[in-house]
Amino acid sequence: MSTTTLKISEALKLRIADVAQQAGKSAHAFMVDALESETRRAEMRSEFVQSALRAEQEVAQYGEVYAMDAVHQYFSDKLAGKTARRPKPSMLKKRS
């Protein structure tokens, strides 16, 4: 494990010490947990954006989309045990 030095304001240092104590942790453990959590969230956000961009490319490539209302109705009917009609895809209109 390596050592990293952070320069933080005295006010932030006191706030961290206070919330760390309330959480039953050392300030160091609190900061490591906070950095881990924020890094995980940033990675997940990046994965989400990349997935959305891939989906956008796929839609642009094939042009096939489903109406949101039809999809919601299909799943609502399925969950209610009703006979559900699969939504029909439509072609995405090309942007000019």
PDB file of N, CA and C in Angstrom:
ATOM      1  N   MET A   1       0.854  -1.175   0.000  1.00  0.00           N
ATOM      2  CA  MET A   1       0.000   0.000   0.000  1.00  0.00           C
ATOM      3  C   MET A   1       0.895   1.231   0.000  1.00  0.00           C
ATOM      4  N   SER A   2       0.521   2.209  -0.821  1.00  0.00           N
ATOM      5  CA  SER A   2       1.325   3.421  -0.905  1.00  0.00           C
ATOM      6  C   SER A   2       0.698   4.535  -0.076  1.00  0.00           C
ATOM      7  N   THR A   3       1.483   5.555   0.152  1.00  0.00           N
ATOM      8  CA  THR A   3       1.037   6.704   0.926  1.00  0.00           C
ATOM      9  C   THR A   3       0.789   7.867  -0.020  1.00  0.00           C
ATOM     10  N   THR A   4      -0.322   8.563   0.197  1.00  0.00           N
ATOM     11  CA  THR A   4      -0.657   9.754  -0.568  1.00  0.00           C
ATOM     12  C   THR A   4      -0.961  10.864   0.409  1.00  0.00           C
ATOM     13  N   THR A   5      -0.510  12.052   0.103  1.00  0.00           N
ATOM     14  CA  THR A   5      -0.767  13.196   0.961  1.00  0.00           C
ATOM     15  C   THR A   5      -1.842  14.056   0.332  1.00  0.00           C
ATOM     16  N   LEU A   6      -2.841  14.409   1.130  1.00  0.00           N
ATOM     17  CA  LEU A   6      -3.905  15.295   0.675  1.00  0.00           C
ATOM     18  C   LEU A   6      -3.816  16.603   1.436  1.00  0.00           C
ATOM     19  N   LYS A   7      -3.919  17.691   0.719  1.00  0.00           N
ATOM     20  CA  LYS A   7      -3.955  19.000   1.372  1.00  0.00           C
ATOM     21  C   LYS A   7      -5.416  19.404   1.443  1.00  0.00           C
ATOM     22  N   ILE A   8      -5.948  19.476   2.653  1.00  0.00           N
ATOM     23  CA  ILE A   8      -7.344  19.860   2.853  1.00  0.00           C
ATOM     24  C   ILE A   8      -7.399  21.004   3.860  1.00  0.00           C
ATOM     25  N   SER A   9      -8.478  21.747   3.766  1.00  0.00           N
ATOM     26  CA  SER A   9      -8.626  22.873   4.686  1.00  0.00           C
ATOM     27  C   SER A   9      -8.817  22.356   6.110  1.00  0.00           C
ATOM     28  N   GLU A  10      -8.514  23.204   7.042  1.00  0.00           N
ATOM     29  CA  GLU A  10      -8.683  22.843   8.452  1.00  0.00           C
ATOM     30  C   GLU A  10     -10.163  22.586   8.747  1.00  0.00           C
ATOM     31  N   ALA A  11     -11.034  23.361   8.110  1.00  0.00           N
ATOM     32  CA  ALA A  11     -12.482  23.187   8.332  1.00  0.00           C
ATOM     33  C   ALA A  11     -12.933  21.804   7.854  1.00  0.00           C
ATOM     34  N   LEU A  12     -12.461  21.388   6.675  1.00  0.00           N
ATOM     35  CA  LEU A  12     -12.828  20.069   6.173  1.00  0.00           C
ATOM     36  C   LEU A  12     -12.241  18.978   7.063  1.00  0.00           C
ATOM     37  N   LYS A  13     -11.023  19.174   7.506  1.00  0.00           N
ATOM     38  CA  LYS A  13     -10.382  18.190   8.391  1.00  0.00           C
ATOM     39  C   LYS A  13     -11.219  17.991   9.654  1.00  0.00           C
ATOM     40  N   LEU A  14     -11.728  19.078  10.219  1.00  0.00           N
ATOM     41  CA  LEU A  14     -12.559  18.981  11.422  1.00  0.00           C
ATOM     42  C   LEU A  14     -13.891  18.292  11.116  1.00  0.00           C
ATOM     43  N   ARG A  15     -14.476  18.616   9.965  1.00  0.00           N
ATOM     44  CA  ARG A  15     -15.740  17.963   9.578  1.00  0.00           C
ATOM     45  C   ARG A  15     -15.540  16.462   9.410  1.00  0.00           C
ATOM     46  N   ILE A  16     -14.450  16.077   8.755  1.00  0.00           N
ATOM     47  CA  ILE A  16     -14.156  14.652   8.561  1.00  0.00           C
ATOM     48  C   ILE A  16     -13.965  13.966   9.906  1.00  0.00           C
ATOM     49  N   ALA A  17     -13.207  14.595  10.784  1.00  0.00           N
ATOM     50  CA  ALA A  17     -12.967  14.005  12.103  1.00  0.00           C
ATOM     51  C   ALA A  17     -14.279  13.802  12.848  1.00  0.00           C
ATOM     52  N   ASP A  18     -15.185  14.771  12.720  1.00  0.00           N
ATOM     53  CA  ASP A  18     -16.470  14.701  13.415  1.00  0.00           C
ATOM     54  C   ASP A  18     -17.328  13.557  12.877  1.00  0.00           C
ATOM     55  N   VAL A  19     -17.508  13.485  11.559  1.00  0.00           N
ATOM     56  CA  VAL A  19     -18.362  12.434  11.004  1.00  0.00           C
ATOM     57  C   VAL A  19     -17.705  11.058  11.118  1.00  0.00           C
ATOM     58  N   ALA A  20     -16.392  11.007  11.058  1.00  0.00           N
ATOM     59  CA  ALA A  20     -15.696   9.732  11.229  1.00  0.00           C
ATOM     60  C   ALA A  20     -15.927   9.201  12.642  1.00  0.00           C
ATOM     61  N   GLN A  21     -15.821  10.093  13.609  1.00  0.00           N
ATOM     62  CA  GLN A  21     -16.049   9.680  15.003  1.00  0.00           C
ATOM     63  C   GLN A  21     -17.484   9.187  15.180  1.00  0.00           C
ATOM     64  N   GLN A  22     -18.457   9.882  14.585  1.00  0.00           N
ATOM     65  CA  GLN A  22     -19.853   9.461  14.671  1.00  0.00           C
ATOM     66  C   GLN A  22     -20.061   8.098  14.021  1.00  0.00           C
ATOM     67  N   ALA A  23     -19.271   7.799  12.985  1.00  0.00           N
ATOM     68  CA  ALA A  23     -19.380   6.515  12.289  1.00  0.00           C
ATOM     69  C   ALA A  23     -18.548   5.435  12.967  1.00  0.00           C
ATOM     70  N   GLY A  24     -17.829   5.799  14.000  1.00  0.00           N
ATOM     71  CA  GLY A  24     -16.995   4.829  14.713  1.00  0.00           C
ATOM     72  C   GLY A  24     -15.745   4.435  13.934  1.00  0.00           C
ATOM     73  N   LYS A  25     -15.248   5.355  13.132  1.00  0.00           N
ATOM     74  CA  LYS A  25     -14.063   5.089  12.321  1.00  0.00           C
ATOM     75  C   LYS A  25     -13.009   6.145  12.590  1.00  0.00           C
ATOM     76  N   SER A  26     -11.793   5.800  12.185  1.00  0.00           N
ATOM     77  CA  SER A  26     -10.750   6.814  12.214  1.00  0.00           C
ATOM     78  C   SER A  26     -10.961   7.733  11.014  1.00  0.00           C
ATOM     79  N   ALA A  27     -10.391   8.934  11.074  1.00  0.00           N
ATOM     80  CA  ALA A  27     -10.495   9.857   9.943  1.00  0.00           C
ATOM     81  C   ALA A  27      -9.874   9.218   8.700  1.00  0.00           C
ATOM     82  N   HIS A  28      -8.780   8.506   8.872  1.00  0.00           N
ATOM     83  CA  HIS A  28      -8.123   7.833   7.751  1.00  0.00           C
ATOM     84  C   HIS A  28      -9.056   6.801   7.115  1.00  0.00           C
ATOM     85  N   ALA A  29      -9.657   5.953   7.923  1.00  0.00           N
ATOM     86  CA  ALA A  29     -10.568   4.930   7.399  1.00  0.00           C
ATOM     87  C   ALA A  29     -11.764   5.571   6.700  1.00  0.00           C
ATOM     88  N   PHE A  30     -12.271   6.657   7.277  1.00  0.00           N
ATOM     89  CA  PHE A  30     -13.392   7.357   6.675  1.00  0.00           C
ATOM     90  C   PHE A  30     -13.013   7.891   5.294  1.00  0.00           C
ATOM     91  N   MET A  31     -11.843   8.498   5.174  1.00  0.00           N
ATOM     92  CA  MET A  31     -11.398   9.059   3.898  1.00  0.00           C
ATOM     93  C   MET A  31     -11.137   7.963   2.866  1.00  0.00           C
ATOM     94  N   VAL A  32     -10.548   6.847   3.286  1.00  0.00           N
ATOM     95  CA  VAL A  32     -10.314   5.732   2.361  1.00  0.00           C
ATOM     96  C   VAL A  32     -11.659   5.194   1.861  1.00  0.00           C
ATOM     97  N   ASP A  33     -12.620   5.016   2.764  1.00  0.00           N
ATOM     98  CA  ASP A  33     -13.955   4.549   2.372  1.00  0.00           C
ATOM     99  C   ASP A  33     -14.621   5.535   1.413  1.00  0.00           C
ATOM    100  N   ALA A  34     -14.495   6.832   1.700  1.00  0.00           N
ATOM    101  CA  ALA A  34     -15.100   7.850   0.842  1.00  0.00           C
ATOM    102  C   ALA A  34     -14.467   7.835  -0.548  1.00  0.00           C
ATOM    103  N   LEU A  35     -13.157   7.698  -0.612  1.00  0.00           N
ATOM    104  CA  LEU A  35     -12.470   7.636  -1.907  1.00  0.00           C
ATOM    105  C   LEU A  35     -12.866   6.380  -2.674  1.00  0.00           C
ATOM    106  N   GLU A  36     -12.971   5.255  -1.994  1.00  0.00           N
ATOM    107  CA  GLU A  36     -13.391   4.003  -2.629  1.00  0.00           C
ATOM    108  C   GLU A  36     -14.810   4.133  -3.181  1.00  0.00           C
ATOM    109  N   SER A  37     -15.698   4.679  -2.383  1.00  0.00           N
ATOM    110  CA  SER A  37     -17.089   4.832  -2.778  1.00  0.00           C
ATOM    111  C   SER A  37     -17.224   5.764  -3.983  1.00  0.00           C
ATOM    112  N   GLU A  38     -16.551   6.889  -3.950  1.00  0.00           N
ATOM    113  CA  GLU A  38     -16.641   7.854  -5.053  1.00  0.00           C
ATOM    114  C   GLU A  38     -16.011   7.296  -6.320  1.00  0.00           C
ATOM    115  N   THR A  39     -14.925   6.547  -6.179  1.00  0.00           N
ATOM    116  CA  THR A  39     -14.295   5.920  -7.338  1.00  0.00           C
ATOM    117  C   THR A  39     -15.232   4.898  -7.957  1.00  0.00           C
ATOM    118  N   ARG A  40     -15.880   4.094  -7.136  1.00  0.00           N
ATOM    119  CA  ARG A  40     -16.837   3.099  -7.622  1.00  0.00           C
ATOM    120  C   ARG A  40     -17.988   3.780  -8.358  1.00  0.00           C
ATOM    121  N   ARG A  41     -18.509   4.874  -7.790  1.00  0.00           N
ATOM    122  CA  ARG A  41     -19.607   5.596  -8.448  1.00  0.00           C
ATOM    123  C   ARG A  41     -19.170   6.178  -9.788  1.00  0.00           C
ATOM    124  N   ALA A  42     -17.961   6.714  -9.856  1.00  0.00           N
ATOM    125  CA  ALA A  42     -17.460   7.278 -11.110  1.00  0.00           C
ATOM    126  C   ALA A  42     -17.286   6.182 -12.154  1.00  0.00           C
ATOM    127  N   GLU A  43     -16.802   5.023 -11.742  1.00  0.00           N
ATOM    128  CA  GLU A  43     -16.647   3.897 -12.669  1.00  0.00           C
ATOM    129  C   GLU A  43     -18.006   3.418 -13.174  1.00  0.00           C
ATOM    130  N   MET A  44     -18.976   3.322 -12.274  1.00  0.00           N
ATOM    131  CA  MET A  44     -20.314   2.889 -12.668  1.00  0.00           C
ATOM    132  C   MET A  44     -20.954   3.900 -13.617  1.00  0.00           C
ATOM    133  N   ARG A  45     -20.759   5.184 -13.344  1.00  0.00           N
ATOM    134  CA  ARG A  45     -21.297   6.231 -14.207  1.00  0.00           C
ATOM    135  C   ARG A  45     -20.677   6.126 -15.593  1.00  0.00           C
ATOM    136  N   SER A  46     -19.381   5.890 -15.644  1.00  0.00           N
ATOM    137  CA  SER A  46     -18.693   5.745 -16.925  1.00  0.00           C
ATOM    138  C   SER A  46     -19.208   4.522 -17.683  1.00  0.00           C
ATOM    139  N   GLU A  47     -19.385   3.396 -16.995  1.00  0.00           N
ATOM    140  CA  GLU A  47     -19.940   2.186 -17.625  1.00  0.00           C
ATOM    141  C   GLU A  47     -21.343   2.455 -18.165  1.00  0.00           C
ATOM    142  N   PHE A  48     -22.155   3.175 -17.402  1.00  0.00           N
ATOM    143  CA  PHE A  48     -23.511   3.498 -17.824  1.00  0.00           C
ATOM    144  C   PHE A  48     -23.489   4.336 -19.100  1.00  0.00           C
ATOM    145  N   VAL A  49     -22.638   5.352 -19.127  1.00  0.00           N
ATOM    146  CA  VAL A  49     -22.540   6.221 -20.303  1.00  0.00           C
ATOM    147  C   VAL A  49     -22.067   5.426 -21.511  1.00  0.00           C
ATOM    148  N   GLN A  50     -21.062   4.572 -21.327  1.00  0.00           N
ATOM    149  CA  GLN A  50     -20.556   3.758 -22.439  1.00  0.00           C
ATOM    150  C   GLN A  50     -21.641   2.812 -22.956  1.00  0.00           C
ATOM    151  N   SER A  51     -22.408   2.230 -22.051  1.00  0.00           N
ATOM    152  CA  SER A  51     -23.501   1.345 -22.442  1.00  0.00           C
ATOM    153  C   SER A  51     -24.557   2.111 -23.232  1.00  0.00           C
ATOM    154  N   ALA A  52     -24.877   3.305 -22.789  1.00  0.00           N
ATOM    155  CA  ALA A  52     -25.866   4.128 -23.489  1.00  0.00           C
ATOM    156  C   ALA A  52     -25.365   4.500 -24.879  1.00  0.00           C
ATOM    157  N   LEU A  53     -24.082   4.814 -24.991  1.00  0.00           N
ATOM    158  CA  LEU A  53     -23.526   5.164 -26.302  1.00  0.00           C
ATOM    159  C   LEU A  53     -23.540   3.966 -27.243  1.00  0.00           C
ATOM    160  N   ARG A  54     -23.241   2.777 -26.707  1.00  0.00           N
ATOM    161  CA  ARG A  54     -23.309   1.566 -27.537  1.00  0.00           C
ATOM    162  C   ARG A  54     -24.746   1.304 -27.991  1.00  0.00           C
ATOM    163  N   ALA A  55     -25.699   1.489 -27.083  1.00  0.00           N
ATOM    164  CA  ALA A  55     -27.110   1.291 -27.427  1.00  0.00           C
ATOM    165  C   ALA A  55     -27.538   2.290 -28.493  1.00  0.00           C
ATOM    166  N   GLU A  56     -27.090   3.519 -28.369  1.00  0.00           N
ATOM    167  CA  GLU A  56     -27.426   4.535 -29.368  1.00  0.00           C
ATOM    168  C   GLU A  56     -26.868   4.153 -30.736  1.00  0.00           C
ATOM    169  N   GLN A  57     -25.645   3.631 -30.757  1.00  0.00           N
ATOM    170  CA  GLN A  57     -25.053   3.186 -32.026  1.00  0.00           C
ATOM    171  C   GLN A  57     -25.837   2.019 -32.617  1.00  0.00           C
ATOM    172  N   GLU A  58     -26.268   1.098 -31.765  1.00  0.00           N
ATOM    173  CA  GLU A  58     -27.030  -0.048 -32.236  1.00  0.00           C
ATOM    174  C   GLU A  58     -28.368   0.395 -32.832  1.00  0.00           C
ATOM    175  N   VAL A  59     -29.031   1.312 -32.161  1.00  0.00           N
ATOM    176  CA  VAL A  59     -30.299   1.818 -32.683  1.00  0.00           C
ATOM    177  C   VAL A  59     -30.050   2.524 -34.010  1.00  0.00           C
ATOM    178  N   ALA A  60     -28.996   3.318 -34.081  1.00  0.00           N
ATOM    179  CA  ALA A  60     -28.690   4.024 -35.329  1.00  0.00           C
ATOM    180  C   ALA A  60     -28.373   3.036 -36.447  1.00  0.00           C
ATOM    181  N   GLN A  61     -27.713   1.931 -36.102  1.00  0.00           N
ATOM    182  CA  GLN A  61     -27.340   0.930 -37.109  1.00  0.00           C
ATOM    183  C   GLN A  61     -28.564   0.196 -37.644  1.00  0.00           C
ATOM    184  N   TYR A  62     -29.431  -0.253 -36.752  1.00  0.00           N
ATOM    185  CA  TYR A  62     -30.572  -1.064 -37.163  1.00  0.00           C
ATOM    186  C   TYR A  62     -31.854  -0.255 -37.320  1.00  0.00           C
ATOM    187  N   GLY A  63     -31.952   0.861 -36.594  1.00  0.00           N
ATOM    188  CA  GLY A  63     -33.110   1.728 -36.704  1.00  0.00           C
ATOM    189  C   GLY A  63     -34.381   1.182 -36.089  1.00  0.00           C
ATOM    190  N   GLU A  64     -34.294   0.077 -35.347  1.00  0.00           N
ATOM    191  CA  GLU A  64     -35.486  -0.556 -34.791  1.00  0.00           C
ATOM    192  C   GLU A  64     -35.690  -0.097 -33.344  1.00  0.00           C
ATOM    193  N   VAL A  65     -36.882   0.409 -33.062  1.00  0.00           N
ATOM    194  CA  VAL A  65     -37.198   0.896 -31.718  1.00  0.00           C
ATOM    195  C   VAL A  65     -38.597   0.418 -31.316  1.00  0.00           C
ATOM    196  N   TYR A  66     -38.893   0.518 -30.033  1.00  0.00           N
ATOM    197  CA  TYR A  66     -40.210   0.152 -29.501  1.00  0.00           C
ATOM    198  C   TYR A  66     -40.788   1.358 -28.775  1.00  0.00           C
ATOM    199  N   ALA A  67     -42.085   1.528 -28.885  1.00  0.00           N
ATOM    200  CA  ALA A  67     -42.758   2.610 -28.168  1.00  0.00           C
ATOM    201  C   ALA A  67     -42.762   2.281 -26.680  1.00  0.00           C
ATOM    202  N   MET A  68     -42.353   3.229 -25.873  1.00  0.00           N
ATOM    203  CA  MET A  68     -42.260   3.020 -24.430  1.00  0.00           C
ATOM    204  C   MET A  68     -43.605   2.587 -23.838  1.00  0.00           C
ATOM    205  N   ASP A  69     -44.685   3.233 -24.247  1.00  0.00           N
ATOM    206  CA  ASP A  69     -46.007   2.897 -23.706  1.00  0.00           C
ATOM    207  C   ASP A  69     -46.381   1.449 -24.020  1.00  0.00           C
ATOM    208  N   ALA A  70     -46.046   0.992 -25.238  1.00  0.00           N
ATOM    209  CA  ALA A  70     -46.371  -0.385 -25.627  1.00  0.00           C
ATOM    210  C   ALA A  70     -45.561  -1.383 -24.804  1.00  0.00           C
ATOM    211  N   VAL A  71     -44.307  -1.065 -24.542  1.00  0.00           N
ATOM    212  CA  VAL A  71     -43.449  -1.946 -23.746  1.00  0.00           C
ATOM    213  C   VAL A  71     -43.953  -2.000 -22.307  1.00  0.00           C
ATOM    214  N   HIS A  72     -44.285  -0.847 -21.749  1.00  0.00           N
ATOM    215  CA  HIS A  72     -44.811  -0.812 -20.370  1.00  0.00           C
ATOM    216  C   HIS A  72     -46.113  -1.602 -20.268  1.00  0.00           C
ATOM    217  N   GLN A  73     -46.983  -1.439 -21.256  1.00  0.00           N
ATOM    218  CA  GLN A  73     -48.258  -2.169 -21.244  1.00  0.00           C
ATOM    219  C   GLN A  73     -48.007  -3.672 -21.314  1.00  0.00           C
ATOM    220  N   TYR A  74     -47.073  -4.082 -22.148  1.00  0.00           N
ATOM    221  CA  TYR A  74     -46.732  -5.503 -22.301  1.00  0.00           C
ATOM    222  C   TYR A  74     -46.286  -6.088 -20.962  1.00  0.00           C
ATOM    223  N   PHE A  75     -45.362  -5.408 -20.294  1.00  0.00           N
ATOM    224  CA  PHE A  75     -44.867  -5.935 -19.026  1.00  0.00           C
ATOM    225  C   PHE A  75     -45.933  -5.869 -17.932  1.00  0.00           C
ATOM    226  N   SER A  76     -46.739  -4.822 -17.929  1.00  0.00           N
ATOM    227  CA  SER A  76     -47.832  -4.739 -16.944  1.00  0.00           C
ATOM    228  C   SER A  76     -48.799  -5.904 -17.115  1.00  0.00           C
ATOM    229  N   ASP A  77     -49.160  -6.183 -18.375  1.00  0.00           N
ATOM    230  CA  ASP A  77     -50.061  -7.309 -18.640  1.00  0.00           C
ATOM    231  C   ASP A  77     -49.428  -8.638 -18.221  1.00  0.00           C
ATOM    232  N   LYS A  78     -48.143  -8.829 -18.555  1.00  0.00           N
ATOM    233  CA  LYS A  78     -47.453 -10.071 -18.190  1.00  0.00           C
ATOM    234  C   LYS A  78     -47.437 -10.247 -16.670  1.00  0.00           C
ATOM    235  N   LEU A  79     -47.122  -9.183 -15.955  1.00  0.00           N
ATOM    236  CA  LEU A  79     -47.065  -9.257 -14.490  1.00  0.00           C
ATOM    237  C   LEU A  79     -48.433  -9.509 -13.877  1.00  0.00           C
ATOM    238  N   ALA A  80     -49.484  -9.037 -14.546  1.00  0.00           N
ATOM    239  CA  ALA A  80     -50.849  -9.228 -14.049  1.00  0.00           C
ATOM    240  C   ALA A  80     -51.412 -10.585 -14.456  1.00  0.00           C
ATOM    241  N   GLY A  81     -50.626 -11.372 -15.202  1.00  0.00           N
ATOM    242  CA  GLY A  81     -51.077 -12.689 -15.626  1.00  0.00           C
ATOM    243  C   GLY A  81     -52.015 -12.652 -16.818  1.00  0.00           C
ATOM    244  N   LYS A  82     -52.100 -11.518 -17.465  1.00  0.00           N
ATOM    245  CA  LYS A  82     -52.969 -11.387 -18.637  1.00  0.00           C
ATOM    246  C   LYS A  82     -52.237 -11.873 -19.884  1.00  0.00           C
ATOM    247  N   THR A  83     -53.006 -12.152 -20.906  1.00  0.00           N
ATOM    248  CA  THR A  83     -52.410 -12.461 -22.195  1.00  0.00           C
ATOM    249  C   THR A  83     -51.821 -11.163 -22.728  1.00  0.00           C
ATOM    250  N   ALA A  84     -50.548 -11.208 -23.018  1.00  0.00           N
ATOM    251  CA  ALA A  84     -49.875  -9.981 -23.437  1.00  0.00           C
ATOM    252  C   ALA A  84     -49.418 -10.085 -24.881  1.00  0.00           C
ATOM    253  N   ARG A  85     -49.683  -9.049 -25.623  1.00  0.00           N
ATOM    254  CA  ARG A  85     -49.243  -8.973 -27.004  1.00  0.00           C
ATOM    255  C   ARG A  85     -47.886  -8.291 -27.056  1.00  0.00           C
ATOM    256  N   ARG A  86     -46.932  -8.973 -27.670  1.00  0.00           N
ATOM    257  CA  ARG A  86     -45.594  -8.379 -27.773  1.00  0.00           C
ATOM    258  C   ARG A  86     -45.661  -7.094 -28.580  1.00  0.00           C
ATOM    259  N   PRO A  87     -44.979  -6.065 -28.118  1.00  0.00           N
ATOM    260  CA  PRO A  87     -44.977  -4.816 -28.887  1.00  0.00           C
ATOM    261  C   PRO A  87     -44.260  -5.022 -30.226  1.00  0.00           C
ATOM    262  N   LYS A  88     -44.725  -4.306 -31.209  1.00  0.00           N
ATOM    263  CA  LYS A  88     -44.112  -4.390 -32.528  1.00  0.00           C
ATOM    264  C   LYS A  88     -43.087  -3.266 -32.672  1.00  0.00           C
ATOM    265  N   PRO A  89     -41.933  -3.601 -33.218  1.00  0.00           N
ATOM    266  CA  PRO A  89     -40.933  -2.552 -33.416  1.00  0.00           C
ATOM    267  C   PRO A  89     -41.326  -1.622 -34.562  1.00  0.00           C
ATOM    268  N   SER A  90     -40.827  -0.445 -34.493  1.00  0.00           N
ATOM    269  CA  SER A  90     -40.999   0.474 -35.621  1.00  0.00           C
ATOM    270  C   SER A  90     -39.608   0.993 -35.982  1.00  0.00           C
ATOM    271  N   MET A  91     -39.511   1.565 -37.140  1.00  0.00           N
ATOM    272  CA  MET A  91     -38.226   2.058 -37.595  1.00  0.00           C
ATOM    273  C   MET A  91     -38.036   3.494 -37.137  1.00  0.00           C
ATOM    274  N   LEU A  92     -36.877   3.760 -36.649  1.00  0.00           N
ATOM    275  CA  LEU A  92     -36.532   5.099 -36.181  1.00  0.00           C
ATOM    276  C   LEU A  92     -36.395   6.008 -37.385  1.00  0.00           C
ATOM    277  N   LYS A  93     -36.973   7.170 -37.286  1.00  0.00           N
ATOM    278  CA  LYS A  93     -36.853   8.136 -38.375  1.00  0.00           C
ATOM    279  C   LYS A  93     -35.461   8.723 -38.349  1.00  0.00           C
ATOM    280  N   LYS A  94     -34.836   8.767 -39.483  1.00  0.00           N
ATOM    281  CA  LYS A  94     -33.478   9.321 -39.595  1.00  0.00           C
ATOM    282  C   LYS A  94     -33.520  10.832 -39.391  1.00  0.00           C
ATOM    283  N   ARG A  95     -32.510  11.306 -38.681  1.00  0.00           N
ATOM    284  CA  ARG A  95     -32.378  12.763 -38.498  1.00  0.00           C
ATOM    285  C   ARG A  95     -31.767  13.347 -39.766  1.00  0.00           C
ATOM    286  N   SER A  96     -32.180  14.554 -40.061  1.00  0.00           N
ATOM    287  CA  SER A  96     -31.595  15.184 -41.255  1.00  0.00           C
ATOM    288  C   SER A  96     -30.581  16.230 -40.873  1.00  0.00           C
TER     289      SER A  96
END
